[in-house]
Amino acid sequence: MADVPRERGAAQARARELRREIERHARLYYALDAPEISDAAYDSLMRELEAIEAAYPDLVTSDSPSQRVGAPPGELFAPVAHATRMYSLDNAMDPDELDAWLARIADAVGDRECPFVCELKIDGSSIALTYRDGALVRAATRGDGRVGEDVTANVRTIRDVPLRLADGIEAIDVEVRGEVYLPKASFARLNSEQDEAGAVPFANPRNAAAGSLRQKEPAVTAARDLATFMYAVASPEALGLASQSETLSLLRRAGFHVNPDVMACADARAVRAYCEDALGRRDTLPYEIDGVVVKVDSVALQAELGHTSKAPRWAIAYKFPPEEVTTVLREIRVQVGRTGVLTPLAEFDPVTVAGSTIARATLHNADEIARKGLLVGDTIIVRKAGDVIPEVVASVPGVRDGSERAFSMPEACPGCGGPVWREAGEVAVRCTNVACPAQRIERLLHWVSRGAADIEGLGEELVRRLVETGMVRDVADFYTLSEADLASLDTGRVKLDGEPVLLGGTLAAKIVASIEASRSRPFARLLFGLGIRHVGVTVAEALAGAFARIGAIQSASLEALASVDGVGPKIASSARAFLDNPDNVAVLERLQAAGVVFETQVGTPALPQTLTGLTFVLTGALERMTRDEAAAALKERGARVASSVSSKTSFVVAGDAAGSKLDRARQLGVAVLDEADLERIVATGEPPASRA
């Protein structure tokens, strides 16, 4: 518990200061999507204010952050009044506070049975979905708890949100509540794209999810890979629901994505055990959680226990401690990406965070370094954003000894020595030299990557060696390599007798075969592989779908490019600039001359579309093919490959170490296949017989 000033005047002054600071951070977080402090630090400020107001009730003001739920709706989207108030939850910051809450519940219910339901606390953004006669008519953010923002167009792009409720439940009117979240893998990809575009990265998956919901263009939201877990309805008693368990069961039957990691707990001991287990498993989950929500299961007891002015008395959020550790920042180095962006990289003493050892983290840009007040030699706080991406949170100025030094971005590119510049209104510093060797390596690696041309065997070490020896200068040069060239390549290593280690014929043959296969990769993947700024996988697929061949894109006007769904003026300008560059045109011509096919096959599909109408989900590790390869093979037969399991999933293909998706499939009764089944489907094109 925070210390409370003993003098009323000091308490009043501190309360005013805390309200201003909390409001400022709330505005940064909710309105600007640019938080400056961690959730733990924000909670600490709020708890200090609440302690003062509890000690001096006459100091409580109507506009105090302690008297408000959530944040007021912004002006970008239309206001929406919720069917009933969306309360926030009180927090238990440690096991003692959880025990105190459980004891209060026990006192309130007396000798009556009081089972609980424990649910993982998903670190996302709250949402309310309104259905009329079973059809989705509106989606709104929580806002201030009473009024939110209409984000229906954006929520409709989230794949696991049913546009109509499942058969048997389709006629009801209901407001369903839950959480929109960004999976860890999607968060990592999104921040990588932000870095590459020179944009400010998202602080955490929750921030990214909230920002994604409030996009002007639904296509941007659609590209963010958002997902949902739904867990409540506005008025359960109106639907005849007697418990939270029944509510979750109804939501599952209605077609909503309900987190399978829910447990009914008969007593306080079971609640504590669930919380301890969830804390131990948080690093293994594909999404971020920051605690456990504990609810009284009975709706009748919930009504009896009631609410405070801002939270239900029958539920609490047990918050996990933030996993942040301190280390020493030894150096800040600058790396050059394939689009020329100079990115500072922190190098620090290795530390273990969220189950793995980290020693480096991107600092994104000079503005971020200045905002965090970092000096080389500082003691720093590090964590994993979303339990995935190493992140420097802040410095610890109080332990400086004067040996620390300031960092400044270089005035010349560290890769080539050429000039750098910063465009007005951008945070990114870029190298302007198109022949920059650092960019060359990154562009070559991007081309051979799995999501692009997918040339197996060409890793970073080998690509660097090919560049050093002058055998490869640009991506077209890959298609001039012969087995003999590669077999005799000096790898730069030496044997014990001093003789150079050559690549050898076996590996050379495999690489050449993969290069040959890459000539006919899907058009969208090759387009993505070119490394056009702002053209990621989704945009490349949109352009490939709108224009059947590269020549049509090259001859399209800026307006025609911008009119493609999901493209817009900024991306169109970037694509136009790339395709108008004579050096890039020359590389494209050489690629096409080498037999690389930059066009989409039109007309009759190459393979019979025998899997049309079926949805597959891949989970776990496959032995004889990658998941990307499996997905591509299924799509070639007309199947849809989804990222999450729902009642609409036809089959789940489970490899080794399959996790929550396999559990979800079994829970829903979805047919589960193994790798042998998958290979038969790919080879024959015949849909499998359903089997769970």
Tab-separated table of N, CA, C and O in Angstrom, residues 52-155:
chain	number	residue	atom	x	y	z
A	52	ILE	N	-4.949	7.772	-1.124
A	52	ILE	CA	-5.161	9.122	-0.580
A	52	ILE	C	-6.655	9.412	-0.453
A	52	ILE	O	-7.129	9.930	0.578
A	53	GLU	N	-7.422	9.075	-1.491
A	53	GLU	CA	-8.855	9.362	-1.477
A	53	GLU	C	-9.583	8.516	-0.436
A	53	GLU	O	-10.594	8.949	0.125
A	54	ALA	N	-9.061	7.301	-0.180
A	54	ALA	CA	-9.672	6.474	0.871
A	54	ALA	C	-9.409	7.073	2.248
A	54	ALA	O	-10.269	7.021	3.139
A	55	ALA	N	-8.231	7.666	2.420
A	55	ALA	CA	-7.886	8.269	3.715
A	55	ALA	C	-8.562	9.624	3.907
A	55	ALA	O	-8.854	10.028	5.040
A	56	TYR	N	-8.793	10.337	2.812
A	56	TYR	CA	-9.420	11.670	2.865
A	56	TYR	C	-10.599	11.700	1.879
A	56	TYR	O	-10.503	12.237	0.766
A	57	PRO	N	-11.745	11.106	2.244
A	57	PRO	CA	-12.889	11.024	1.324
A	57	PRO	C	-13.355	12.380	0.808
A	57	PRO	O	-13.899	12.465	-0.312
A	58	ASP	N	-13.155	13.458	1.594
A	58	ASP	CA	-13.608	14.767	1.148
A	58	ASP	C	-12.767	15.310	-0.005
A	58	ASP	O	-13.136	16.311	-0.636
A	59	LEU	N	-11.626	14.665	-0.302
A	59	LEU	CA	-10.780	15.115	-1.414
A	59	LEU	C	-11.184	14.479	-2.745
A	59	LEU	O	-10.670	14.868	-3.794
A	60	VAL	N	-12.109	13.532	-2.697
A	60	VAL	CA	-12.541	12.877	-3.937
A	60	VAL	C	-13.318	13.873	-4.788
A	60	VAL	O	-14.239	14.542	-4.302
A	61	THR	N	-12.938	13.987	-6.057
A	61	THR	CA	-13.620	14.890	-6.994
A	61	THR	C	-14.349	14.081	-8.051
A	61	THR	O	-13.990	12.934	-8.331
A	62	SER	N	-15.364	14.675	-8.642
A	62	SER	CA	-16.159	13.953	-9.653
A	62	SER	C	-15.351	13.621	-10.893
A	62	SER	O	-15.668	12.683	-11.622
A	63	ASP	N	-14.297	14.398	-11.150
A	63	ASP	CA	-13.499	14.160	-12.360
A	63	ASP	C	-12.222	13.388	-12.057
A	63	ASP	O	-11.307	13.332	-12.874
A	64	SER	N	-12.122	12.785	-10.886
A	64	SER	CA	-10.939	12.010	-10.542
A	64	SER	C	-10.871	10.753	-11.401
A	64	SER	O	-11.902	10.113	-11.656
A	65	PRO	N	-9.665	10.369	-11.850
A	65	PRO	CA	-9.539	9.120	-12.618
A	65	PRO	C	-10.050	7.907	-11.856
A	65	PRO	O	-10.458	6.917	-12.471
A	66	SER	N	-10.052	7.967	-10.538
A	66	SER	CA	-10.537	6.839	-9.752
A	66	SER	C	-12.049	6.661	-9.873
A	66	SER	O	-12.583	5.604	-9.531
A	67	GLN	N	-12.744	7.687	-10.340
A	67	GLN	CA	-14.202	7.640	-10.456
A	67	GLN	C	-14.666	7.347	-11.873
A	67	GLN	O	-15.847	7.446	-12.180
A	68	ARG	N	-13.725	6.996	-12.741
A	68	ARG	CA	-14.070	6.805	-14.148
A	68	ARG	C	-13.632	5.422	-14.592
A	68	ARG	O	-12.602	4.922	-14.162
A	69	VAL	N	-14.423	4.809	-15.447
A	69	VAL	CA	-14.087	3.508	-16.020
A	69	VAL	C	-13.604	3.735	-17.439
A	69	VAL	O	-14.279	4.364	-18.225
A	70	GLY	N	-12.424	3.208	-17.780
A	70	GLY	CA	-11.931	3.311	-19.147
A	70	GLY	C	-11.595	4.722	-19.528
A	70	GLY	O	-11.194	5.541	-18.708
A	71	ALA	N	-11.761	5.031	-20.836
A	71	ALA	CA	-11.421	6.335	-21.369
A	71	ALA	C	-12.603	6.877	-22.150
A	71	ALA	O	-13.401	6.119	-22.691
A	72	PRO	N	-12.778	8.209	-22.210
A	72	PRO	CA	-13.883	8.769	-22.979
A	72	PRO	C	-13.713	8.466	-24.457
A	72	PRO	O	-12.595	8.367	-24.948
A	73	PRO	N	-14.821	8.280	-25.184
A	73	PRO	CA	-14.701	7.985	-26.607
A	73	PRO	C	-14.072	9.146	-27.352
A	73	PRO	O	-14.267	10.302	-27.005
A	74	GLY	N	-13.303	8.813	-28.401
A	74	GLY	CA	-12.694	9.857	-29.213
A	74	GLY	C	-13.693	10.436	-30.187
A	74	GLY	O	-14.867	10.082	-30.205
A	75	GLU	N	-13.219	11.314	-31.049
A	75	GLU	CA	-14.109	12.010	-31.975
A	75	GLU	C	-14.100	11.404	-33.367
A	75	GLU	O	-14.849	11.820	-34.233
A	76	LEU	N	-13.217	10.392	-33.614
A	76	LEU	CA	-13.087	9.846	-34.947
A	76	LEU	C	-14.279	8.993	-35.335
A	76	LEU	O	-14.707	8.985	-36.476
A	77	PHE	N	-14.888	8.277	-34.360
A	77	PHE	CA	-15.977	7.360	-34.644
A	77	PHE	C	-17.233	7.791	-33.880
A	77	PHE	O	-17.161	8.449	-32.852
A	78	ALA	N	-18.377	7.381	-34.411
A	78	ALA	CA	-19.649	7.776	-33.804
A	78	ALA	C	-19.802	7.160	-32.420
A	78	ALA	O	-19.404	6.015	-32.198
A	79	PRO	N	-20.399	7.905	-31.457
A	79	PRO	CA	-20.599	7.359	-30.110
A	79	PRO	C	-21.682	6.286	-30.097
A	79	PRO	O	-22.643	6.339	-30.862
A	80	VAL	N	-21.501	5.301	-29.221
A	80	VAL	CA	-22.449	4.192	-29.089
A	80	VAL	C	-22.722	3.971	-27.606
A	80	VAL	O	-21.787	3.805	-26.818
A	81	ALA	N	-23.998	3.969	-27.219
A	81	ALA	CA	-24.373	3.688	-25.831
A	81	ALA	C	-24.502	2.182	-25.639
A	81	ALA	O	-25.146	1.499	-26.441
A	82	HIS	N	-23.862	1.651	-24.598
A	82	HIS	CA	-23.925	0.218	-24.339
A	82	HIS	C	-25.266	-0.153	-23.711
A	82	HIS	O	-25.914	0.671	-23.051
A	83	ALA	N	-25.681	-1.417	-23.923
A	83	ALA	CA	-26.952	-1.894	-23.381
A	83	ALA	C	-26.964	-1.778	-21.859
A	83	ALA	O	-27.962	-1.374	-21.254
A	84	THR	N	-25.891	-2.164	-21.223
A	84	THR	CA	-25.681	-1.956	-19.792
A	84	THR	C	-24.238	-1.512	-19.631
A	84	THR	O	-23.413	-1.675	-20.527
A	85	ARG	N	-23.910	-0.972	-18.490
A	85	ARG	CA	-22.570	-0.434	-18.289
A	85	ARG	C	-21.505	-1.533	-18.375
A	85	ARG	O	-21.675	-2.633	-17.850
A	86	MET	N	-20.399	-1.218	-19.050
A	86	MET	CA	-19.243	-2.122	-19.106
A	86	MET	C	-18.263	-1.692	-18.015
A	86	MET	O	-17.553	-0.700	-18.155
A	87	TYR	N	-18.284	-2.436	-16.927
A	87	TYR	CA	-17.430	-2.085	-15.794
A	87	TYR	C	-15.991	-2.546	-16.027
A	87	TYR	O	-15.731	-3.510	-16.755
A	88	SER	N	-15.063	-1.857	-15.383
A	88	SER	CA	-13.709	-2.380	-15.302
A	88	SER	C	-13.654	-3.303	-14.085
A	88	SER	O	-14.657	-3.492	-13.385
A	89	LEU	N	-12.489	-3.878	-13.823
A	89	LEU	CA	-12.346	-4.784	-12.691
A	89	LEU	C	-11.373	-4.217	-11.675
A	89	LEU	O	-10.395	-3.561	-12.029
A	90	ASP	N	-11.642	-4.480	-10.409
A	90	ASP	CA	-10.637	-4.194	-9.385
A	90	ASP	C	-9.483	-5.183	-9.545
A	90	ASP	O	-9.673	-6.306	-10.037
A	91	ASN	N	-8.298	-4.756	-9.125
A	91	ASN	CA	-7.108	-5.580	-9.280
A	91	ASN	C	-6.625	-6.140	-7.948
A	91	ASN	O	-6.679	-5.456	-6.925
A	92	ALA	N	-6.149	-7.368	-7.983
A	92	ALA	CA	-5.387	-7.942	-6.876
A	92	ALA	C	-3.952	-8.047	-7.367
A	92	ALA	O	-3.662	-8.801	-8.296
A	93	MET	N	-3.058	-7.272	-6.759
A	93	MET	CA	-1.700	-7.158	-7.278
A	93	MET	C	-0.756	-8.232	-6.742
A	93	MET	O	0.374	-8.351	-7.210
A	94	ASP	N	-1.207	-9.010	-5.779
A	94	ASP	CA	-0.363	-10.075	-5.237
A	94	ASP	C	-1.274	-11.130	-4.599
A	94	ASP	O	-2.483	-10.909	-4.443
A	95	PRO	N	-0.726	-12.291	-4.223
A	95	PRO	CA	-1.565	-13.352	-3.640
A	95	PRO	C	-2.305	-12.934	-2.380
A	95	PRO	O	-3.428	-13.397	-2.138
A	96	ASP	N	-1.708	-12.062	-1.572
A	96	ASP	CA	-2.387	-11.629	-0.342
A	96	ASP	C	-3.663	-10.860	-0.668
A	96	ASP	O	-4.699	-11.037	0.001
A	97	GLU	N	-3.608	-9.998	-1.676
A	97	GLU	CA	-4.801	-9.234	-2.045
A	97	GLU	C	-5.868	-10.148	-2.643
A	97	GLU	O	-7.072	-9.922	-2.454
A	98	LEU	N	-5.440	-11.183	-3.394
A	98	LEU	CA	-6.399	-12.163	-3.911
A	98	LEU	C	-7.070	-12.900	-2.751
A	98	LEU	O	-8.299	-13.077	-2.742
A	99	ASP	N	-6.283	-13.304	-1.783
A	99	ASP	CA	-6.844	-13.997	-0.613
A	99	ASP	C	-7.823	-13.108	0.139
A	99	ASP	O	-8.862	-13.577	0.637
A	100	ALA	N	-7.504	-11.818	0.239
A	100	ALA	CA	-8.392	-10.895	0.943
A	100	ALA	C	-9.730	-10.795	0.223
A	100	ALA	O	-10.796	-10.758	0.863
A	101	TRP	N	-9.702	-10.763	-1.112
A	101	TRP	CA	-10.949	-10.708	-1.882
A	101	TRP	C	-11.746	-12.000	-1.698
A	101	TRP	O	-12.977	-11.963	-1.499
A	102	LEU	N	-11.070	-13.137	-1.777
A	102	LEU	CA	-11.763	-14.415	-1.591
A	102	LEU	C	-12.396	-14.497	-0.200
A	102	LEU	O	-13.511	-15.034	-0.041
A	103	ALA	N	-11.709	-13.947	0.796
A	103	ALA	CA	-12.257	-13.949	2.162
A	103	ALA	C	-13.508	-13.081	2.243
A	103	ALA	O	-14.483	-13.438	2.933
A	104	ARG	N	-13.502	-11.934	1.546
A	104	ARG	CA	-14.691	-11.060	1.552
A	104	ARG	C	-15.882	-11.755	0.900
A	104	ARG	O	-17.027	-11.639	1.374
A	105	ILE	N	-15.618	-12.489	-0.179
A	105	ILE	CA	-16.701	-13.225	-0.838
A	105	ILE	C	-17.249	-14.290	0.114
A	105	ILE	O	-18.472	-14.467	0.246
A	106	ALA	N	-16.353	-14.993	0.776
A	106	ALA	CA	-16.786	-16.044	1.706
A	106	ALA	C	-17.648	-15.465	2.826
A	106	ALA	O	-18.673	-16.055	3.220
A	107	ASP	N	-17.250	-14.310	3.348
A	107	ASP	CA	-18.039	-13.666	4.404
A	107	ASP	C	-19.412	-13.264	3.891
A	107	ASP	O	-20.418	-13.375	4.613
A	108	ALA	N	-19.469	-12.804	2.642
A	108	ALA	CA	-20.731	-12.297	2.094
A	108	ALA	C	-21.726	-13.415	1.807
A	108	ALA	O	-22.942	-13.240	1.986
A	109	VAL	N	-21.245	-14.581	1.378
A	109	VAL	CA	-22.172	-15.656	0.995
A	109	VAL	C	-22.453	-16.610	2.155
A	109	VAL	O	-23.383	-17.427	2.081
A	110	GLY	N	-21.645	-16.520	3.221
A	110	GLY	CA	-21.901	-17.360	4.381
A	110	GLY	C	-21.689	-18.835	4.103
A	110	GLY	O	-20.698	-19.235	3.481
A	111	ASP	N	-22.657	-19.669	4.516
A	111	ASP	CA	-22.528	-21.123	4.386
A	111	ASP	C	-22.926	-21.646	3.008
A	111	ASP	O	-22.810	-22.845	2.741
A	112	ARG	N	-23.415	-20.779	2.145
A	112	ARG	CA	-23.839	-21.231	0.816
A	112	ARG	C	-22.639	-21.609	-0.054
A	112	ARG	O	-21.560	-21.049	0.090
A	113	GLU	N	-22.852	-22.537	-0.970
A	113	GLU	CA	-21.795	-22.888	-1.912
A	113	GLU	C	-21.549	-21.708	-2.855
A	113	GLU	O	-22.498	-21.032	-3.279
A	114	CYS	N	-20.281	-21.489	-3.165
A	114	CYS	CA	-19.950	-20.369	-4.056
A	114	CYS	C	-18.812	-20.784	-4.990
A	114	CYS	O	-17.645	-20.441	-4.768
A	115	PRO	N	-19.131	-21.534	-6.047
A	115	PRO	CA	-18.076	-21.893	-7.004
A	115	PRO	C	-17.627	-20.668	-7.807
A	115	PRO	O	-18.364	-19.678	-7.940
A	116	PHE	N	-16.416	-20.739	-8.324
A	116	PHE	CA	-15.839	-19.653	-9.123
A	116	PHE	C	-15.522	-20.155	-10.527
A	116	PHE	O	-15.429	-21.363	-10.769
A	117	VAL	N	-15.342	-19.201	-11.431
A	117	VAL	CA	-14.815	-19.493	-12.763
A	117	VAL	C	-13.558	-18.663	-12.947
A	117	VAL	O	-13.577	-17.439	-12.719
A	118	CYS	N	-12.460	-19.315	-13.346
A	118	CYS	CA	-11.200	-18.610	-13.603
A	118	CYS	C	-10.945	-18.559	-15.103
A	118	CYS	O	-11.012	-19.588	-15.786
A	119	GLU	N	-10.635	-17.368	-15.602
A	119	GLU	CA	-10.358	-17.174	-17.023
A	119	GLU	C	-9.042	-16.418	-17.169
A	119	GLU	O	-8.727	-15.544	-16.353
A	120	LEU	N	-8.285	-16.740	-18.196
A	120	LEU	CA	-7.062	-15.984	-18.456
A	120	LEU	C	-7.407	-14.542	-18.786
A	120	LEU	O	-8.370	-14.276	-19.521
A	121	LYS	N	-6.646	-13.609	-18.266
A	121	LYS	CA	-6.874	-12.187	-18.541
A	121	LYS	C	-6.099	-11.813	-19.804
A	121	LYS	O	-4.899	-11.581	-19.771
A	122	ILE	N	-6.792	-11.771	-20.903
A	122	ILE	CA	-6.177	-11.495	-22.203
A	122	ILE	C	-5.769	-10.021	-22.266
A	122	ILE	O	-6.560	-9.133	-21.947
A	123	ASP	N	-4.547	-9.772	-22.694
A	123	ASP	CA	-4.062	-8.393	-22.763
A	123	ASP	C	-4.437	-7.817	-24.123
A	123	ASP	O	-3.650	-7.816	-25.077
A	124	GLY	N	-5.681	-7.352	-24.219
A	124	GLY	CA	-6.192	-6.823	-25.477
A	124	GLY	C	-7.043	-5.599	-25.249
A	124	GLY	O	-6.828	-4.840	-24.302
A	125	SER	N	-8.030	-5.408	-26.120
A	125	SER	CA	-8.902	-4.233	-26.062
A	125	SER	C	-10.356	-4.680	-25.990
A	125	SER	O	-10.808	-5.495	-26.811
A	126	SER	N	-11.104	-4.156	-25.025
A	126	SER	CA	-12.480	-4.594	-24.806
A	126	SER	C	-13.382	-4.191	-25.964
A	126	SER	O	-13.242	-3.108	-26.546
A	127	ILE	N	-14.338	-5.063	-26.256
A	127	ILE	CA	-15.255	-4.830	-27.379
A	127	ILE	C	-16.649	-5.317	-26.994
A	127	ILE	O	-16.795	-6.236	-26.185
A	128	ALA	N	-17.675	-4.687	-27.553
A	128	ALA	CA	-19.065	-5.111	-27.367
A	128	ALA	C	-19.696	-5.303	-28.736
A	128	ALA	O	-19.671	-4.392	-29.571
A	129	LEU	N	-20.267	-6.480	-28.968
A	129	LEU	CA	-20.873	-6.823	-30.258
A	129	LEU	C	-22.379	-6.972	-30.075
A	129	LEU	O	-22.828	-7.755	-29.242
A	130	THR	N	-23.140	-6.223	-30.845
A	130	THR	CA	-24.592	-6.266	-30.745
A	130	THR	C	-25.176	-7.052	-31.911
A	130	THR	O	-24.863	-6.774	-33.073
A	131	TYR	N	-26.035	-8.028	-31.577
A	131	TYR	CA	-26.705	-8.857	-32.585
A	131	TYR	C	-28.209	-8.643	-32.492
A	131	TYR	O	-28.775	-8.617	-31.403
A	132	ARG	N	-28.828	-8.471	-33.638
A	132	ARG	CA	-30.283	-8.358	-33.728
A	132	ARG	C	-30.785	-9.490	-34.615
A	132	ARG	O	-30.325	-9.638	-35.757
A	133	ASP	N	-31.716	-10.292	-34.089
A	133	ASP	CA	-32.179	-11.483	-34.809
A	133	ASP	C	-30.997	-12.321	-35.282
A	133	ASP	O	-31.011	-12.900	-36.371
A	134	GLY	N	-29.956	-12.359	-34.452
A	134	GLY	CA	-28.814	-13.206	-34.737
A	134	GLY	C	-27.794	-12.637	-35.691
A	134	GLY	O	-26.773	-13.278	-35.961
A	135	ALA	N	-27.998	-11.418	-36.203
A	135	ALA	CA	-27.053	-10.821	-37.150
A	135	ALA	C	-26.269	-9.697	-36.479
A	135	ALA	O	-26.822	-8.914	-35.701
A	136	LEU	N	-24.988	-9.622	-36.770
A	136	LEU	CA	-24.150	-8.560	-36.218
A	136	LEU	C	-24.564	-7.214	-36.806
A	136	LEU	O	-24.536	-7.016	-38.020
A	137	VAL	N	-24.963	-6.293	-35.945
A	137	VAL	CA	-25.383	-4.980	-36.426
A	137	VAL	C	-24.465	-3.865	-35.949
A	137	VAL	O	-24.438	-2.783	-36.536
A	138	ARG	N	-23.684	-4.131	-34.882
A	138	ARG	CA	-22.837	-3.057	-34.364
A	138	ARG	C	-21.730	-3.627	-33.489
A	138	ARG	O	-21.915	-4.609	-32.783
A	139	ALA	N	-20.573	-2.971	-33.567
A	139	ALA	CA	-19.454	-3.292	-32.679
A	139	ALA	C	-18.945	-1.983	-32.102
A	139	ALA	O	-18.816	-0.982	-32.825
A	140	ALA	N	-18.671	-1.979	-30.817
A	140	ALA	CA	-18.240	-0.745	-30.161
A	140	ALA	C	-17.128	-1.023	-29.168
A	140	ALA	O	-17.080	-2.088	-28.546
A	141	THR	N	-16.234	-0.059	-29.020
A	141	THR	CA	-15.213	-0.128	-27.977
A	141	THR	C	-15.861	0.134	-26.620
A	141	THR	O	-16.999	0.599	-26.543
A	142	ARG	N	-15.126	-0.124	-25.545
A	142	ARG	CA	-15.695	0.105	-24.213
A	142	ARG	C	-15.855	1.591	-23.926
A	142	ARG	O	-16.819	2.019	-23.306
A	143	GLY	N	-14.890	2.423	-24.379
A	143	GLY	CA	-14.957	3.846	-24.092
A	143	GLY	C	-14.919	4.113	-22.603
A	143	GLY	O	-14.059	3.601	-21.886
A	144	ASP	N	-15.875	4.884	-22.098
A	144	ASP	CA	-15.906	5.195	-20.663
A	144	ASP	C	-16.775	4.215	-19.875
A	144	ASP	O	-17.054	4.423	-18.696
A	145	GLY	N	-17.199	3.137	-20.533
A	145	GLY	CA	-18.019	2.134	-19.869
A	145	GLY	C	-19.489	2.279	-20.168
A	145	GLY	O	-20.224	1.298	-20.163
A	146	ARG	N	-19.917	3.496	-20.423
A	146	ARG	CA	-21.318	3.743	-20.781
A	146	ARG	C	-21.466	4.019	-22.275
A	146	ARG	O	-22.426	3.589	-22.906
A	147	VAL	N	-20.513	4.746	-22.819
A	147	VAL	CA	-20.533	5.110	-24.242
A	147	VAL	C	-19.178	4.769	-24.853
A	147	VAL	O	-18.130	5.148	-24.323
A	148	GLY	N	-19.213	4.036	-25.957
A	148	GLY	CA	-17.989	3.697	-26.673
A	148	GLY	C	-17.997	4.264	-28.071
A	148	GLY	O	-18.776	5.162	-28.393
A	149	GLU	N	-17.121	3.723	-28.923
A	149	GLU	CA	-17.001	4.188	-30.303
A	149	GLU	C	-17.434	3.087	-31.265
A	149	GLU	O	-17.129	1.915	-31.063
A	150	ASP	N	-18.148	3.481	-32.312
A	150	ASP	CA	-18.624	2.532	-33.317
A	150	ASP	C	-17.471	2.111	-34.223
A	150	ASP	O	-16.954	2.914	-34.995
A	151	VAL	N	-17.065	0.858	-34.122
A	151	VAL	CA	-15.972	0.325	-34.955
A	151	VAL	C	-16.465	-0.895	-35.736
A	151	VAL	O	-15.717	-1.826	-36.014
A	152	THR	N	-17.737	-0.875	-36.116
A	152	THR	CA	-18.358	-2.031	-36.769
A	152	THR	C	-17.627	-2.434	-38.039
A	152	THR	O	-17.349	-3.619	-38.260
A	153	ALA	N	-17.326	-1.465	-38.894
A	153	ALA	CA	-16.683	-1.789	-40.177
A	153	ALA	C	-15.352	-2.491	-39.959
A	153	ALA	O	-14.997	-3.422	-40.697
A	154	ASN	N	-14.613	-2.064	-38.943
A	154	ASN	CA	-13.313	-2.686	-38.680
A	154	ASN	C	-13.459	-4.074	-38.059
A	154	ASN	O	-12.740	-5.007	-38.411
A	155	VAL	N	-14.409	-4.217	-37.126
A	155	VAL	CA	-14.581	-5.507	-36.463
A	155	VAL	C	-15.069	-6.567	-37.441
A	155	VAL	O	-14.740	-7.757	-37.305
